[in-house]
Coordinates of C-alpha atoms and ligand atoms in Angstrom, one line a residue:
X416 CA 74.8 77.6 76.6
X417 CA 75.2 78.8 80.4
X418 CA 75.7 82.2 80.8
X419 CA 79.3 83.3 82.3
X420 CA 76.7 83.4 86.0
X421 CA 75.9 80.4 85.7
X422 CA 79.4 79.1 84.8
X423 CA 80.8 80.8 87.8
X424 CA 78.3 79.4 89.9
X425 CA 79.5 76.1 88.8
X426 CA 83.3 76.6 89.7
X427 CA 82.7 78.3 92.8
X428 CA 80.4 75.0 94.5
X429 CA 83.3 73.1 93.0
X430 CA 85.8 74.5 94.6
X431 CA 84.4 75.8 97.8
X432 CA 85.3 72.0 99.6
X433 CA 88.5 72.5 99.1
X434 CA 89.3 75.7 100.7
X435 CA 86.4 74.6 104.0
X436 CA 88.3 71.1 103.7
X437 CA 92.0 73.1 104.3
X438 CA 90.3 75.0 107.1
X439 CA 88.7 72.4 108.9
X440 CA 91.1 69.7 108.4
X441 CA 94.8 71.6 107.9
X442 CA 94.2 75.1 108.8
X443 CA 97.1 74.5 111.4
X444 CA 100.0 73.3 109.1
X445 CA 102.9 76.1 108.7
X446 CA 103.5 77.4 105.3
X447 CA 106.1 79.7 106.0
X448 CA 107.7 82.1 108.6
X449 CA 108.5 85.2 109.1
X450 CA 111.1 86.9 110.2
X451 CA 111.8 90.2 111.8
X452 CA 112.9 92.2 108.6
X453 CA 110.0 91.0 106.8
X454 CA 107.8 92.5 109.5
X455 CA 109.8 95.6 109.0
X456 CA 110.5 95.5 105.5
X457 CA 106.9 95.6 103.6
X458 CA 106.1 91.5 104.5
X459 CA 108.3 90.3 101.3
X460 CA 107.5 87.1 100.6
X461 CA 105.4 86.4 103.3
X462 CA 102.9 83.7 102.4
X463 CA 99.7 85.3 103.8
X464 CA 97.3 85.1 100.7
X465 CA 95.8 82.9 98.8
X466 CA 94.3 83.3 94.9
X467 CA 94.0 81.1 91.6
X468 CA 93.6 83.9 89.4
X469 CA 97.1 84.1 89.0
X470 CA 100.7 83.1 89.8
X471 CA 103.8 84.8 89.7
X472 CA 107.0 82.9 89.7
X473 CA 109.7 84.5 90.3
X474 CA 112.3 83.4 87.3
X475 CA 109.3 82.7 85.1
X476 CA 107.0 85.5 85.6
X477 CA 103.2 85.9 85.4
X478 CA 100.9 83.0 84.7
X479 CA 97.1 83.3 84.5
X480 CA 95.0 81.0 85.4
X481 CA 98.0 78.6 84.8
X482 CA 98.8 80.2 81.1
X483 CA 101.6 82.5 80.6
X484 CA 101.2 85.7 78.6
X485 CA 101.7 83.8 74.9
X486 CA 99.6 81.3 75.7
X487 CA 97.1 83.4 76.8
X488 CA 96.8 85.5 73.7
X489 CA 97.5 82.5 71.8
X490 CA 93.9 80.8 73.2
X491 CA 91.7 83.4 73.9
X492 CA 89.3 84.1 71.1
X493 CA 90.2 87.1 69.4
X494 CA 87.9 89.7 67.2
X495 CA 88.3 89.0 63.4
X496 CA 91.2 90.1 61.9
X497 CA 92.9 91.2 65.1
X498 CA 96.0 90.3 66.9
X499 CA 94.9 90.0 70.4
X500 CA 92.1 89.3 72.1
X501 CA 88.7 89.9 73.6
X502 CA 89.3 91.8 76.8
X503 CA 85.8 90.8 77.6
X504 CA 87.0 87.0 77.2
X505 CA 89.8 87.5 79.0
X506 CA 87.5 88.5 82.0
X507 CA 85.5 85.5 81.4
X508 CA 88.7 83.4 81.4
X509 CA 90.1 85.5 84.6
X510 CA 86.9 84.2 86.4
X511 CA 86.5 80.8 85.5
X512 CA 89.7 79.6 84.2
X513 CA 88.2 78.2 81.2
X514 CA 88.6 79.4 77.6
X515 CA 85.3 80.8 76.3
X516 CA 83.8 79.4 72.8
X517 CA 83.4 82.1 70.4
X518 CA 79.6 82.2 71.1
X519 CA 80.0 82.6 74.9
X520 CA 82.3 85.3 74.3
X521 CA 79.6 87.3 71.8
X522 CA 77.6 87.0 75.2
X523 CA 80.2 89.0 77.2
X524 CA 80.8 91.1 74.4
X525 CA 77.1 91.7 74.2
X526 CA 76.8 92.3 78.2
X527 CA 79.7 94.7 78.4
X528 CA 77.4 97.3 76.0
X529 CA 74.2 96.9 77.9
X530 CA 76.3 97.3 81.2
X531 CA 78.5 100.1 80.1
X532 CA 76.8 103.0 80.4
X533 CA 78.0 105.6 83.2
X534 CA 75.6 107.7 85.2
X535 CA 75.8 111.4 84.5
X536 CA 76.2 112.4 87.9
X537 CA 79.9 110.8 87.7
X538 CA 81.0 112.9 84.9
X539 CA 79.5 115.8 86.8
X540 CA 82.0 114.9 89.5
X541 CA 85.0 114.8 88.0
X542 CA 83.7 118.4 85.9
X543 CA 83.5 119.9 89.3
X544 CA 87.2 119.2 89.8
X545 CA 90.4 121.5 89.1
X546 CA 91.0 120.2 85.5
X547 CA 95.0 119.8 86.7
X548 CA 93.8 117.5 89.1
X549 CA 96.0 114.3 88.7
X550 CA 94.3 111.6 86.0
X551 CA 94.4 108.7 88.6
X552 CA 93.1 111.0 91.2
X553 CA 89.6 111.2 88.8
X554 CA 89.8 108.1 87.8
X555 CA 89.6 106.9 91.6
X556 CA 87.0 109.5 92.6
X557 CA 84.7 108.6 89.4
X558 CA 84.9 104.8 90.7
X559 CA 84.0 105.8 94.5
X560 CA 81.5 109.0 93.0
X561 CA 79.7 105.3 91.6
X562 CA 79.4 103.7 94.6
X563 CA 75.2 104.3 95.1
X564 CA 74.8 102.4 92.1
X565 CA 76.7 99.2 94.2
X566 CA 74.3 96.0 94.0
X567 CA 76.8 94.8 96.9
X568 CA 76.0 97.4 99.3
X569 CA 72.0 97.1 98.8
X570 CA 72.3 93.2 99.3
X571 CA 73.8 93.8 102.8
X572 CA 71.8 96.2 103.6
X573 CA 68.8 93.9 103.0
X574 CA 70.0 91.0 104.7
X575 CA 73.6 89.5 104.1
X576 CA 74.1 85.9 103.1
X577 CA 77.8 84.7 103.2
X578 CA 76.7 81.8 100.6
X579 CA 75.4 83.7 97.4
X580 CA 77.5 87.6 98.5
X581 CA 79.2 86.8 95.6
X582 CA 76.9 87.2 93.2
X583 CA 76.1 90.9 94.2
X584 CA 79.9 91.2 94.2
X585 CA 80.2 89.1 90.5
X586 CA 77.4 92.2 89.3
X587 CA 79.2 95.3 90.8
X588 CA 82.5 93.6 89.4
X589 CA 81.2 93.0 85.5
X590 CA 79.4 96.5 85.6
X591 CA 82.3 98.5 86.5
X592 CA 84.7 96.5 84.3
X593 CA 82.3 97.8 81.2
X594 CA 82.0 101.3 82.7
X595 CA 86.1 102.0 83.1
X596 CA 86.9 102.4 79.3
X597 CA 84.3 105.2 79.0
X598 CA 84.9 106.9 82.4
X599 CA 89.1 106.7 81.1
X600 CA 88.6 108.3 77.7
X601 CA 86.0 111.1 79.4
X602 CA 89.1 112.1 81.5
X603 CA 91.3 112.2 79.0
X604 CA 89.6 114.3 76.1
X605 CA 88.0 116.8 79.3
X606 CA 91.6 117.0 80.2
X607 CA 93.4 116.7 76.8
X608 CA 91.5 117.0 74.3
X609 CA 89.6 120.6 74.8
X610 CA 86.6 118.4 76.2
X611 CA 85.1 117.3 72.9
X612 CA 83.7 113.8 73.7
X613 CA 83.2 110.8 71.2
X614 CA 80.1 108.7 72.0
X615 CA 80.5 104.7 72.3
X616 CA 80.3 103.3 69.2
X617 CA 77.7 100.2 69.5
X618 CA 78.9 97.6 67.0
X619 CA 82.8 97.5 69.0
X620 CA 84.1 95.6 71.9
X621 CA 85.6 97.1 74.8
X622 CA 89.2 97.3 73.2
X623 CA 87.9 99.0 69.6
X624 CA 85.2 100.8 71.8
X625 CA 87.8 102.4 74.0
X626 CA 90.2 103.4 71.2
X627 CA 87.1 104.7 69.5
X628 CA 86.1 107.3 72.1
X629 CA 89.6 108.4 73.0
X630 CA 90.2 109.6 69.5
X631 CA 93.2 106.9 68.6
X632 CA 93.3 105.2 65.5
X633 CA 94.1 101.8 64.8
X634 CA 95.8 99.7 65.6
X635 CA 95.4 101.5 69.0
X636 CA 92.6 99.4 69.8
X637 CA 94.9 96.3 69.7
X638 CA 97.2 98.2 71.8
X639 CA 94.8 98.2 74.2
X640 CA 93.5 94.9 74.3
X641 CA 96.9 93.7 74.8
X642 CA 97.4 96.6 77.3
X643 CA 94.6 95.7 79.4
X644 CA 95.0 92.3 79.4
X645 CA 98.8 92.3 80.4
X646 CA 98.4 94.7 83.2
X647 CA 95.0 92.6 84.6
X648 CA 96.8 90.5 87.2
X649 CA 100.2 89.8 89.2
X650 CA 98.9 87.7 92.3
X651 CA 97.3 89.0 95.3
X652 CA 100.0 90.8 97.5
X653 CA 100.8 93.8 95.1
X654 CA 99.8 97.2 96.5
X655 CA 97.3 97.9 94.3
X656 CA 95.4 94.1 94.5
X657 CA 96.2 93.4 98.0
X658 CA 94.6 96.7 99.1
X659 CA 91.2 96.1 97.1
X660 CA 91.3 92.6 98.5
X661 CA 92.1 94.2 101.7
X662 CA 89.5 96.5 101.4
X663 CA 86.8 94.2 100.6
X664 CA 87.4 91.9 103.1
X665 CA 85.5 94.5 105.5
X666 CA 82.1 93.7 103.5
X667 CA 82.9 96.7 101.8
X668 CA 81.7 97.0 97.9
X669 CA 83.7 96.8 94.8
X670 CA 83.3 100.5 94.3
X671 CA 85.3 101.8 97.7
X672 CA 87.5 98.7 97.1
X673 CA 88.8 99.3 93.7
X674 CA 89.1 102.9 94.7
X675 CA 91.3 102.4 97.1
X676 CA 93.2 100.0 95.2
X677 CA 93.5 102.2 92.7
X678 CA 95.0 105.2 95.0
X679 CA 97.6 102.3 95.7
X680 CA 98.6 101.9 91.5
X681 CA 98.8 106.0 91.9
X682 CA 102.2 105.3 94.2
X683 CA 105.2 106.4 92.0
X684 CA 107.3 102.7 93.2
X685 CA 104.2 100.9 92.0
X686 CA 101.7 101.5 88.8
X687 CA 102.5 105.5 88.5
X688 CA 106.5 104.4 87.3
X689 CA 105.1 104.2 83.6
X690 CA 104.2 107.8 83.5
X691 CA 107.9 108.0 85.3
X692 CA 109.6 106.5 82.8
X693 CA 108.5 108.6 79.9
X694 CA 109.2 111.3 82.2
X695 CA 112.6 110.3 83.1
X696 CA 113.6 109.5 79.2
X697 CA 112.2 112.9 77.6
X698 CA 114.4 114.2 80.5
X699 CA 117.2 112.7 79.0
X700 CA 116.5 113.2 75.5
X701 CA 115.9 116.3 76.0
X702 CA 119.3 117.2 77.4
X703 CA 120.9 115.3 74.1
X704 CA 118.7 117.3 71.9
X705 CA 116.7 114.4 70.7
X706 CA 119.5 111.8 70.0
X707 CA 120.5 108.4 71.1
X708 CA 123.0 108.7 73.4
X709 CA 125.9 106.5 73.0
X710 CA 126.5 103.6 75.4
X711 CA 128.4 105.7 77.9
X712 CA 126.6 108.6 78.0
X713 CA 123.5 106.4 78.8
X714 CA 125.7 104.8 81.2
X715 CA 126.2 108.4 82.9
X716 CA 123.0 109.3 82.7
X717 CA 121.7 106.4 85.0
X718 CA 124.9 106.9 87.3
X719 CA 123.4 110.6 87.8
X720 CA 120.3 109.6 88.2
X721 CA 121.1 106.8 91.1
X722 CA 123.9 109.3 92.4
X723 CA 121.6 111.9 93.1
X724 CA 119.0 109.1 94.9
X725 CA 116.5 108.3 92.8
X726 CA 115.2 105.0 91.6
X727 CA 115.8 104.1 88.0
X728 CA 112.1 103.9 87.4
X729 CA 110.6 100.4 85.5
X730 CA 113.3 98.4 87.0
X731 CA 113.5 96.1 89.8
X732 CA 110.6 94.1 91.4
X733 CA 109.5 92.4 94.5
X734 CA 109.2 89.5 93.2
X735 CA 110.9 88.8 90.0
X736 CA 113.9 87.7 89.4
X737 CA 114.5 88.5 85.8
X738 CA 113.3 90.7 82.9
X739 CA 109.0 90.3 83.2
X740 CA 107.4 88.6 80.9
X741 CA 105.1 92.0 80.1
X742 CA 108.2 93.8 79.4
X743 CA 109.0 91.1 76.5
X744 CA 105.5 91.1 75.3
X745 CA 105.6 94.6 74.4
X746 CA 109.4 94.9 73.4
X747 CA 108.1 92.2 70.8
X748 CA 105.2 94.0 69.6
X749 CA 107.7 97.0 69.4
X750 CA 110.2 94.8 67.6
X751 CA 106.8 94.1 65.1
X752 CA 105.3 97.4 65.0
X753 CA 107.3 100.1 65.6
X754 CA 111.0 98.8 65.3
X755 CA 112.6 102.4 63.9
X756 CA 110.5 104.5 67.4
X757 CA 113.3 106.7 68.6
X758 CA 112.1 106.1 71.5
X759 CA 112.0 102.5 71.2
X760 CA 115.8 102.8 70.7
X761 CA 116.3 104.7 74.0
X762 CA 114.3 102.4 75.3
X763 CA 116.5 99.5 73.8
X764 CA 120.1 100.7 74.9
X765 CA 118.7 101.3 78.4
X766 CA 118.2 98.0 78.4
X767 CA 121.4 97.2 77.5
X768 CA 122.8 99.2 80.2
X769 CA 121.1 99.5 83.1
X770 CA 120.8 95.8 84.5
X771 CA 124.8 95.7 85.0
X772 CA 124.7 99.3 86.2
X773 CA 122.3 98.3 89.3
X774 CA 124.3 95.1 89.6
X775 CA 127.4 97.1 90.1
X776 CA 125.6 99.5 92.9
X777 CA 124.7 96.6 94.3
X778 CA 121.5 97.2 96.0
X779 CA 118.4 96.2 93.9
X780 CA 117.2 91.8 94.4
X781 CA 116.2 92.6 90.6
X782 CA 118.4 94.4 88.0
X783 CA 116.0 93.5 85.1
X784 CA 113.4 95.9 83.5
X785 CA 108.9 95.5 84.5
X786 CA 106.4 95.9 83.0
X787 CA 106.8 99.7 82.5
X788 CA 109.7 100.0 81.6
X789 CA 108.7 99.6 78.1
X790 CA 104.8 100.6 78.0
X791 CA 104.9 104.3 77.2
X792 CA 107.0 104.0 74.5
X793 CA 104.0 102.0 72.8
X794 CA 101.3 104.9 74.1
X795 CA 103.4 107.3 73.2
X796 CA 104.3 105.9 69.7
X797 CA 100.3 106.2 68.9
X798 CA 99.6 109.1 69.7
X799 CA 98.5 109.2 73.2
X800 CA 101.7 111.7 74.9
X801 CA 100.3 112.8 77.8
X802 CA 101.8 110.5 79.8
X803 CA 100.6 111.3 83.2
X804 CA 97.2 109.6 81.5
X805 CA 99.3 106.3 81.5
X806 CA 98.3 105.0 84.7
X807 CA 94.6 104.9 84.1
X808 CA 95.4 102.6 81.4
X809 CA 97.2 100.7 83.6
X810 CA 94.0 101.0 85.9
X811 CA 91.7 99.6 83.5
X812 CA 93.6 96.6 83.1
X813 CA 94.1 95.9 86.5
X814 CA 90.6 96.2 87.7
X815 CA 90.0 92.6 85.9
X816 CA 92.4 90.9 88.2
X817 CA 91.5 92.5 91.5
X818 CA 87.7 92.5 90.9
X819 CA 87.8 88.7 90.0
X820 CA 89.7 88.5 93.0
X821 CA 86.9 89.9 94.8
X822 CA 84.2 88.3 93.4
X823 CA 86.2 84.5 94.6
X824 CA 87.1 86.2 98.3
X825 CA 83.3 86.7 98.7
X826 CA 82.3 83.3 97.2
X827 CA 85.0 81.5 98.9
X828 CA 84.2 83.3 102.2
X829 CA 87.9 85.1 103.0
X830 CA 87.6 86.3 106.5
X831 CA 88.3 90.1 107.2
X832 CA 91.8 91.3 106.9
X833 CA 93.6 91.4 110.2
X834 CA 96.9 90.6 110.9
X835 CA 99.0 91.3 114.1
X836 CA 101.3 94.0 115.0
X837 CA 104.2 94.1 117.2
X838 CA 106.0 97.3 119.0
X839 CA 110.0 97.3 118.5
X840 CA 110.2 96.7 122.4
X841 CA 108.4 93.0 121.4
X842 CA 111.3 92.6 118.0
X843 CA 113.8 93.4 120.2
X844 CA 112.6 90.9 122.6
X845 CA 112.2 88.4 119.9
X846 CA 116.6 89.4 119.0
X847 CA 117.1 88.6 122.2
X848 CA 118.6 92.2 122.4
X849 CA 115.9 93.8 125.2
Ligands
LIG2362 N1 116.7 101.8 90.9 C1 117.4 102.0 92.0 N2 117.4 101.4 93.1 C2 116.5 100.3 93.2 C3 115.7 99.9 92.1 C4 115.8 100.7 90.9 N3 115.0 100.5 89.9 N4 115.0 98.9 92.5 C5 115.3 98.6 93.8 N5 116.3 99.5 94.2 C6 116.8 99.7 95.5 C7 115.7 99.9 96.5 O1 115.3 101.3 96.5 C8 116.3 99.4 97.8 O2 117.1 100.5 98.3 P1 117.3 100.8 99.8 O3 117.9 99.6 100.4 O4 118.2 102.0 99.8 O5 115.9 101.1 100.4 C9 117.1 98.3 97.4 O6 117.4 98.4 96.0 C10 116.5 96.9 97.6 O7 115.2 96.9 97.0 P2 114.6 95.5 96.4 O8 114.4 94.6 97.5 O9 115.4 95.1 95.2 O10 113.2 96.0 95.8 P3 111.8 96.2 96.6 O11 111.1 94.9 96.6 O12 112.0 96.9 97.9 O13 111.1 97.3 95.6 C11 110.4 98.1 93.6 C12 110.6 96.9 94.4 C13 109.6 97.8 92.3 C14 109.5 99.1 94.4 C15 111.8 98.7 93.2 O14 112.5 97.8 92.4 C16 111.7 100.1 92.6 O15 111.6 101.1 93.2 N6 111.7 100.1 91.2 C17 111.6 101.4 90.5 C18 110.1 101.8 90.4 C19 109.3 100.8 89.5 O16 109.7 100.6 88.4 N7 108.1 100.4 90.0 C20 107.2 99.6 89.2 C21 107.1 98.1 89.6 C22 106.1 97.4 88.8 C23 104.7 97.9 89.1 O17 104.2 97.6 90.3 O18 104.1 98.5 88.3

């Protein structure tokens, strides 16, 4: 059985003709332009990436490595007697885009453990901060405090080589992936939990592990199998993937990329709305003393919030076009597990109200909830209500995508990041107003 190395190996020689072929052959064919608002405007839908790790249409959603989020948990092998999968064979499938036999999965499973342990200099790091320090502000530092231990940065410092770069990059990427579940619960129980600390338990995978040392029961660990998985990957030009990919493309390592990347999921329009959310709603249910507001109230309670110029945080996107896919997945496991959550209801009837609200006020492409509009009430509803946590968790997910993204820049040889700015003298020549 070849290891997941050596089945990387494989798909990268594979595949790296097809990107020199584009280069040599075609790398002057157009595929798109761009116009002055986009250079303005955050480059929406400007085509200036390229990744198969995932896909993100814009009526459809999210498809990885060509499988949409059903089909994904549908295929992926799953521990026994659990509803979702393997995180560690998601990563395998993340990589590869093949499904991983039980057996090869084991192997990851087996890897993660003997990869996952964090040096103690790294929780002496984030000790030595101000324990109100912001979750995702540790969680960044603890990934860059790592950064000696890079395999990436020795390699080029002993002597680069463009063809096999991603193999350092592949290691860094696989040993931080195992360390971020037990670097994310030692935040949260030094911050949350009067800094009693649970220790790994050996015989779980990364989903039971990590449920485990935060303190939640299960089905928690479900929770966040599917968690991670969901949140793994949404294409390249998202803050928080296009700035690690953006980052890396310097020769740095994965551990200043995925830092970096990581300050970008911190931003309250990006990764940090699901801590928003909760925020907004216990805002709201606070001011009807715990009850569900009828239709119009709601209604005026998202008017107030717009009116006084605030976004209505877990809807709209760049991209999509209708309600994401990750929203569903976890309305339906809501629907499944926790259909009588008061919050769950709030959660519901905002739903049924906001999309034609934002219509109305006319400014937002997308009226339909993302994927955190509905991912607190799920954290919340097992236990875990310190919701300024719940963008590390979205963290830990993420690093799969953006670190497999890596790993293929390096072994596909992606150039360094540099595109071309222009003063508003040069736009205005460009209007033909100057
Ligand atoms: N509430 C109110 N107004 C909204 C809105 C919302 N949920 N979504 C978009 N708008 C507004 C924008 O602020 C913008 O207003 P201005 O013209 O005054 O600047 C206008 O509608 C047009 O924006 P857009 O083109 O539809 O959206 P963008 O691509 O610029 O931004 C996003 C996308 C996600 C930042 C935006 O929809 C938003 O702020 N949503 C709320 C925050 C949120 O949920 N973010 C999480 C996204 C998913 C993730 O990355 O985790």
């Amino acid at each position: 059985m070849a290891t997941l190395k050596e089945k990387l190996k494989e798909k990268i020689e594979a595949h790296r003709p097809r990107t020199t072929r584009l280069l040599k052959e075609f790398g002057d064919v157009k595929v798109g332009e761009v116009t002055i608002s986009q250079t303005i405007n955050g480059m929406r839908g400007v085509k200036g990436l390229a990744t198969d790790i995932s896909y993100l249409d814009p009526m459809e959603g999210i498809r990885f490595r060509g499988r949409t989020i059903p089909e994904v948990m549908a295929v992926i092998p799953k521990p026994e007697g659990k509803d979702y999968p393997y995180v560690e064979a998601f990563w395998y499938y993340l990589l590869t885009g093949d499904v991983p036999t039980m057996d090869e999965t084991l192997e990851i499973v087996a890897e993660f453990k003997e990869r996952r342990n964090v040096p103690q200099y790294v929780f002496d790091v984030l000790r030595a901060m101000p324990r109100d320090t912001h979750p995702m502000t540790m969680f960044s530092a603890a990934v860059l405090a790592m950064q000696r231990e890079s395999k990436f940065a020795k390699f080029y410092a002993e002597g680069f080589n463009k063809m096999t770069a991603w193999e350092p990059m592949y290691e860094d990427a696989t040993d931080i992936i195992a360390r971020l579940p037990m670097i994310a619960a030692y935040i949260y129980r030094m911050k949350y939990k009067g800094d009693v600390h649970i220790a790994p338990d050996p015989d779980l995978d990364m989903g039971g592990n990590f449920a485990h040392m935060m303190g939640l029961p299960e089905p928690y660990d479900d929770v966040a199998r599917m968690y991670f998985i969901i949140h793994s990957d949404h294409e390249s030009g998202n803050v928080s993937a296009h700035t690690t990919h953006l980052v890396a493309s310097a020769l740095s390592d994965a551990y200043y990329s995925l830092s970096a990347g990581l300050g970008g999921l911190a931003g309250p329009l990006h990764g940090l709305a699901n801590q928003e959310v909760l925020k907004w709603i216990q805002g709201v249910m606070k001011k009807m003393d715990g009850k569900l507001p009828s239709e119009e109230k709601m209604k005026e309670f998202v008017w107030e919030t717009l009116n006084s110029g605030q976004v209505i945080p877990g809807y709209g996107h760049a991209v999509l076009r209708k309600t994401d896919p990750r929203y569903m997945s976890q309305r339906e496991f809501c629907l499944k597990h926790l259909p009588d959550d008061p919050i769950f209801a709030f959660v519901s009837r905002l739903y049924d109200v906001v999309p034609d609200i934002l219509v109305k006020q006319g400014k937002a492409k997308n009226p339909w909830p993302n994927v955190d509009a509905q991912s607190g009430v799920i954290q919340w509803h097992y236990g875990l209500r310190e919701y300024d946590f719940y963008t590390v968790l979205f963290g830990v997910g993420r690093a799969m995508g953006v670190l497999a993204n890596i790993t293929w820049d390096r072994a596909l040889g992606y150039a360094i990041e540099r595109p071309k700015s222009l003063t508003t003298d040069m736009l205005e020549k460009v209007a033909g107003i100057k």
